[in-house]
C-alpha cells in the first residue's frame, strides 16, 4: 500500500519547481543564501543536461551534499528512530534518499517558467538560518518557501509555512502504525518506490 497522497505531493512539487527555476541576484549573498541559490543552480544545470538514470544520480548527489539527510531522516522517523536497529536506520536513510531522488528526477520535466527570489535571510537563536524566498509561477499566486539551514546544509523546506520534514514525519508514522508498528514495512515501501 503506497503512502497516502497528501499535501506531501504539493510540497514536493513546489520545492521541485523552486529547484529548477531560480532568479539569481548579481550581488554577493549571505552563505545560507548562497547555499540555497547554488543548490538551485546546480539542479537547473542537471535538468538541462541530464535525463533518466544520469539525472537521478545527479539529483542524489545534490541531496547527499546539500541536505542534512541524516538529521532529516532522524526527524522524519520520529520516535521510531530510537527503536530502529543500526541496520534499519541505514536502510531507511538510503531508501528515503533514493526514493526522493527518483521522485524529483521524474517530476522535473513538468516545470517551466518559475523563478525563485530570495527576500531575506534570518539568523535564528538556535543556530539555524532561514532563507525566506518566493516562487513565482507563470500562472497563479507566488508560493512562499522558507529554507532552514544549519551549518552548510539544508535541514528543511517549508512551503507556505508547512514543513516538508514534519509532513513526511506524519506520513511515515501513519504508514508505520497502519503496518503493525514495523519500521521495516516503511523501509520496504520506500525501497520499492525507489526501484520503480
Short mmCIF file of C-alpha atoms in Angstrom, two decimals:
data_model
loop_
_atom_site.label_atom_id
_atom_site.label_comp_id
_atom_site.label_asym_id
_atom_site.label_seq_id
_atom_site.Cartn_x
_atom_site.Cartn_y
_atom_site.Cartn_z
CA UNK A 1 0.00 0.00 0.00
CA UNK A 2 1.60 3.29 -1.07
CA UNK A 3 1.80 6.25 1.24
CA UNK A 4 -1.35 8.36 1.02
CA UNK A 5 -1.43 11.23 -1.45
CA UNK A 6 -1.47 14.36 0.63
CA UNK A 7 0.00 17.78 0.94
CA UNK A 8 3.34 15.92 0.69
CA UNK A 9 2.80 15.82 -3.09
CA UNK A 10 2.01 19.54 -3.24
CA UNK A 11 5.08 20.33 -1.13
CA UNK A 12 7.30 18.16 -3.32
CA UNK A 13 6.02 19.87 -6.48
CA UNK A 14 6.61 23.35 -5.06
CA UNK A 15 10.12 22.53 -3.88
CA UNK A 16 10.89 20.82 -7.17
CA UNK A 17 9.71 23.89 -9.06
CA UNK A 18 11.90 26.06 -6.84
CA UNK A 19 14.89 23.87 -7.52
CA UNK A 20 14.59 24.21 -11.28
CA UNK A 21 13.63 27.85 -11.63
CA UNK A 22 15.64 30.47 -9.82
CA UNK A 23 16.45 34.10 -10.44
CA UNK A 24 19.93 34.65 -9.07
CA UNK A 25 20.95 38.15 -7.96
CA UNK A 26 24.18 39.69 -9.17
CA UNK A 27 25.44 40.64 -5.69
CA UNK A 28 27.35 38.60 -3.11
CA UNK A 29 24.98 36.83 -0.76
CA UNK A 30 24.97 35.51 2.78
CA UNK A 31 26.41 31.93 3.00
CA UNK A 32 22.93 30.49 3.67
CA UNK A 33 21.52 32.38 0.69
CA UNK A 34 24.45 31.21 -1.43
CA UNK A 35 23.72 27.60 -0.38
CA UNK A 36 20.09 27.85 -1.49
CA UNK A 37 20.87 29.65 -4.74
CA UNK A 38 23.84 27.41 -5.52
CA UNK A 39 21.75 24.29 -4.90
CA UNK A 40 19.00 25.57 -7.17
CA UNK A 41 21.50 26.47 -9.89
CA UNK A 42 23.10 23.03 -9.65
CA UNK A 43 19.69 21.40 -10.15
CA UNK A 44 18.92 23.67 -13.12
CA UNK A 45 22.17 22.55 -14.74
CA UNK A 46 21.26 18.89 -14.09
CA UNK A 47 17.78 19.28 -15.56
CA UNK A 48 19.18 20.97 -18.68
CA UNK A 49 21.95 18.44 -19.29
CA UNK A 50 20.85 15.02 -17.97
CA UNK A 51 17.97 12.59 -18.34
CA UNK A 52 16.92 9.22 -16.90
CA UNK A 53 19.33 7.41 -14.59
CA UNK A 54 22.03 10.05 -15.02
CA UNK A 55 19.61 12.76 -13.84
CA UNK A 56 18.53 10.66 -10.86
CA UNK A 57 22.16 10.01 -9.86
CA UNK A 58 22.98 13.71 -10.13
CA UNK A 59 19.93 14.67 -8.05
CA UNK A 60 21.01 12.09 -5.46
CA UNK A 61 24.40 13.77 -5.28
CA UNK A 62 22.71 17.13 -4.65
CA UNK A 63 20.62 15.61 -1.85
CA UNK A 64 23.70 14.00 -0.29
CA UNK A 65 25.91 17.09 -0.46
CA UNK A 66 23.47 19.98 0.13
CA UNK A 67 20.90 18.50 2.53
CA UNK A 68 21.48 17.10 6.02
CA UNK A 69 19.86 13.75 5.21
CA UNK A 70 20.79 12.02 8.50
CA UNK A 71 19.25 14.81 10.61
CA UNK A 72 16.20 14.99 8.36
CA UNK A 73 15.85 11.18 8.49
CA UNK A 74 16.01 11.08 12.28
CA UNK A 75 13.33 13.75 12.49
CA UNK A 76 11.05 12.17 9.91
CA UNK A 77 11.25 8.74 11.54
CA UNK A 78 10.42 10.35 14.88
CA UNK A 79 10.12 8.05 17.89
CA UNK A 80 10.76 5.03 15.67
CA UNK A 81 14.38 6.15 15.13
CA UNK A 82 15.42 5.17 18.67
CA UNK A 83 13.72 1.79 18.41
CA UNK A 84 15.26 1.01 15.00
CA UNK A 85 18.41 -1.06 14.71
CA UNK A 86 21.51 0.47 13.12
CA UNK A 87 20.87 -1.66 10.03
CA UNK A 88 17.27 -0.38 9.79
CA UNK A 89 18.44 3.22 10.17
CA UNK A 90 21.00 2.80 7.40
CA UNK A 91 18.45 1.16 5.09
CA UNK A 92 15.86 3.81 5.90
CA UNK A 93 18.21 6.73 5.14
CA UNK A 94 19.32 5.14 1.88
CA UNK A 95 15.76 4.23 0.85
CA UNK A 96 14.26 7.64 1.59
CA UNK A 97 17.08 9.48 -0.22
CA UNK A 98 16.84 7.17 -3.26
CA UNK A 99 13.03 7.48 -3.36
CA UNK A 100 13.28 11.29 -3.15
CA UNK A 101 15.94 11.45 -5.87
CA UNK A 102 13.77 9.32 -8.15
CA UNK A 103 10.66 11.35 -7.39
CA UNK A 104 12.32 14.70 -8.07
CA UNK A 105 14.08 13.38 -11.16
CA UNK A 106 10.78 12.10 -12.59
CA UNK A 107 8.94 15.37 -11.88
CA UNK A 108 11.49 17.91 -13.08
CA UNK A 109 10.29 17.77 -16.68
CA UNK A 110 6.99 19.33 -15.56
CA UNK A 111 8.46 22.71 -14.61
CA UNK A 112 8.82 25.73 -16.84
CA UNK A 113 8.92 29.44 -16.27
CA UNK A 114 9.06 29.54 -12.47
CA UNK A 115 11.57 31.79 -10.75
CA UNK A 116 12.82 31.84 -7.17
CA UNK A 117 13.79 35.09 -5.50
CA UNK A 118 15.30 35.40 -2.04
CA UNK A 119 13.64 38.09 0.07
CA UNK A 120 15.72 37.95 3.23
CA UNK A 121 17.99 35.83 5.40
CA UNK A 122 17.02 35.46 9.05
CA UNK A 123 19.54 34.15 11.63
CA UNK A 124 17.87 32.29 14.50
CA UNK A 125 18.98 31.99 18.14
CA UNK A 126 19.11 28.18 17.84
CA UNK A 127 21.99 28.36 15.34
CA UNK A 128 19.86 27.87 12.25
CA UNK A 129 19.25 30.38 9.47
CA UNK A 130 16.04 30.82 7.50
CA UNK A 131 16.26 31.83 3.85
CA UNK A 132 12.89 33.37 3.02
CA UNK A 133 12.04 33.17 -0.68
CA UNK A 134 9.16 33.31 -3.14
CA UNK A 135 8.49 31.01 -6.06
CA UNK A 136 6.85 33.00 -8.83
CA UNK A 137 4.84 30.86 -11.23
CA UNK A 138 3.87 31.60 -14.82
CA UNK A 139 0.25 31.48 -13.64
CA UNK A 140 -1.16 31.57 -10.14
CA UNK A 141 -0.06 33.18 -6.90
CA UNK A 142 3.55 33.22 -5.71
CA UNK A 143 4.44 30.47 -3.24
CA UNK A 144 6.33 31.27 -0.05
CA UNK A 145 9.32 28.96 0.58
CA UNK A 146 11.46 29.01 3.73
CA UNK A 147 14.72 27.07 3.66
CA UNK A 148 16.14 26.13 7.06
CA UNK A 149 19.94 25.97 7.09
CA UNK A 150 22.23 24.58 9.81
CA UNK A 151 25.92 24.94 9.16
CA UNK A 152 26.41 24.23 5.48
CA UNK A 153 23.35 22.00 4.93
CA UNK A 154 19.65 22.46 4.24
CA UNK A 155 17.64 20.80 7.03
CA UNK A 156 14.06 21.60 6.00
CA UNK A 157 11.95 23.46 3.48
CA UNK A 158 8.61 24.99 4.42
CA UNK A 159 6.07 25.57 1.66
CA UNK A 160 3.53 28.20 2.69
CA UNK A 161 4.51 27.51 6.31
CA UNK A 162 4.19 23.72 6.06
CA UNK A 163 7.37 21.79 6.86
CA UNK A 164 8.33 19.06 4.40
CA UNK A 165 10.13 17.21 7.21
CA UNK A 166 7.09 17.33 9.52
CA UNK A 167 4.77 16.32 6.68
CA UNK A 168 6.94 13.29 5.93
CA UNK A 169 7.10 12.51 9.65
CA UNK A 170 3.30 12.45 9.81
CA UNK A 171 3.03 10.33 6.65
CA UNK A 172 5.78 7.91 7.71
CA UNK A 173 4.48 7.45 11.25
CA UNK A 174 0.96 6.88 9.93
CA UNK A 175 2.30 4.29 7.49
CA UNK A 176 4.23 2.50 10.24
CA UNK A 177 1.19 2.47 12.54
CA UNK A 178 -1.00 1.09 9.74
CA UNK A 179 1.50 -1.70 9.16
CA UNK A 180 1.77 -3.21 12.61
CA UNK A 181 4.14 -0.60 14.02
CA UNK A 182 7.01 -2.03 11.96
CA UNK A 183 9.69 0.26 10.57
CA UNK A 184 10.61 -2.47 8.08
CA UNK A 185 7.24 -2.03 6.34
CA UNK A 186 8.05 1.61 5.62
CA UNK A 187 11.60 0.80 4.54
CA UNK A 188 10.32 -1.86 2.13
CA UNK A 189 7.76 0.57 0.68
CA UNK A 190 10.43 3.25 0.17
CA UNK A 191 12.81 0.72 -1.39
CA UNK A 192 10.05 -0.46 -3.74
CA UNK A 193 9.19 3.10 -4.68
CA UNK A 194 12.84 3.87 -5.43
CA UNK A 195 13.08 0.74 -7.63
CA UNK A 196 10.00 1.58 -9.77
#
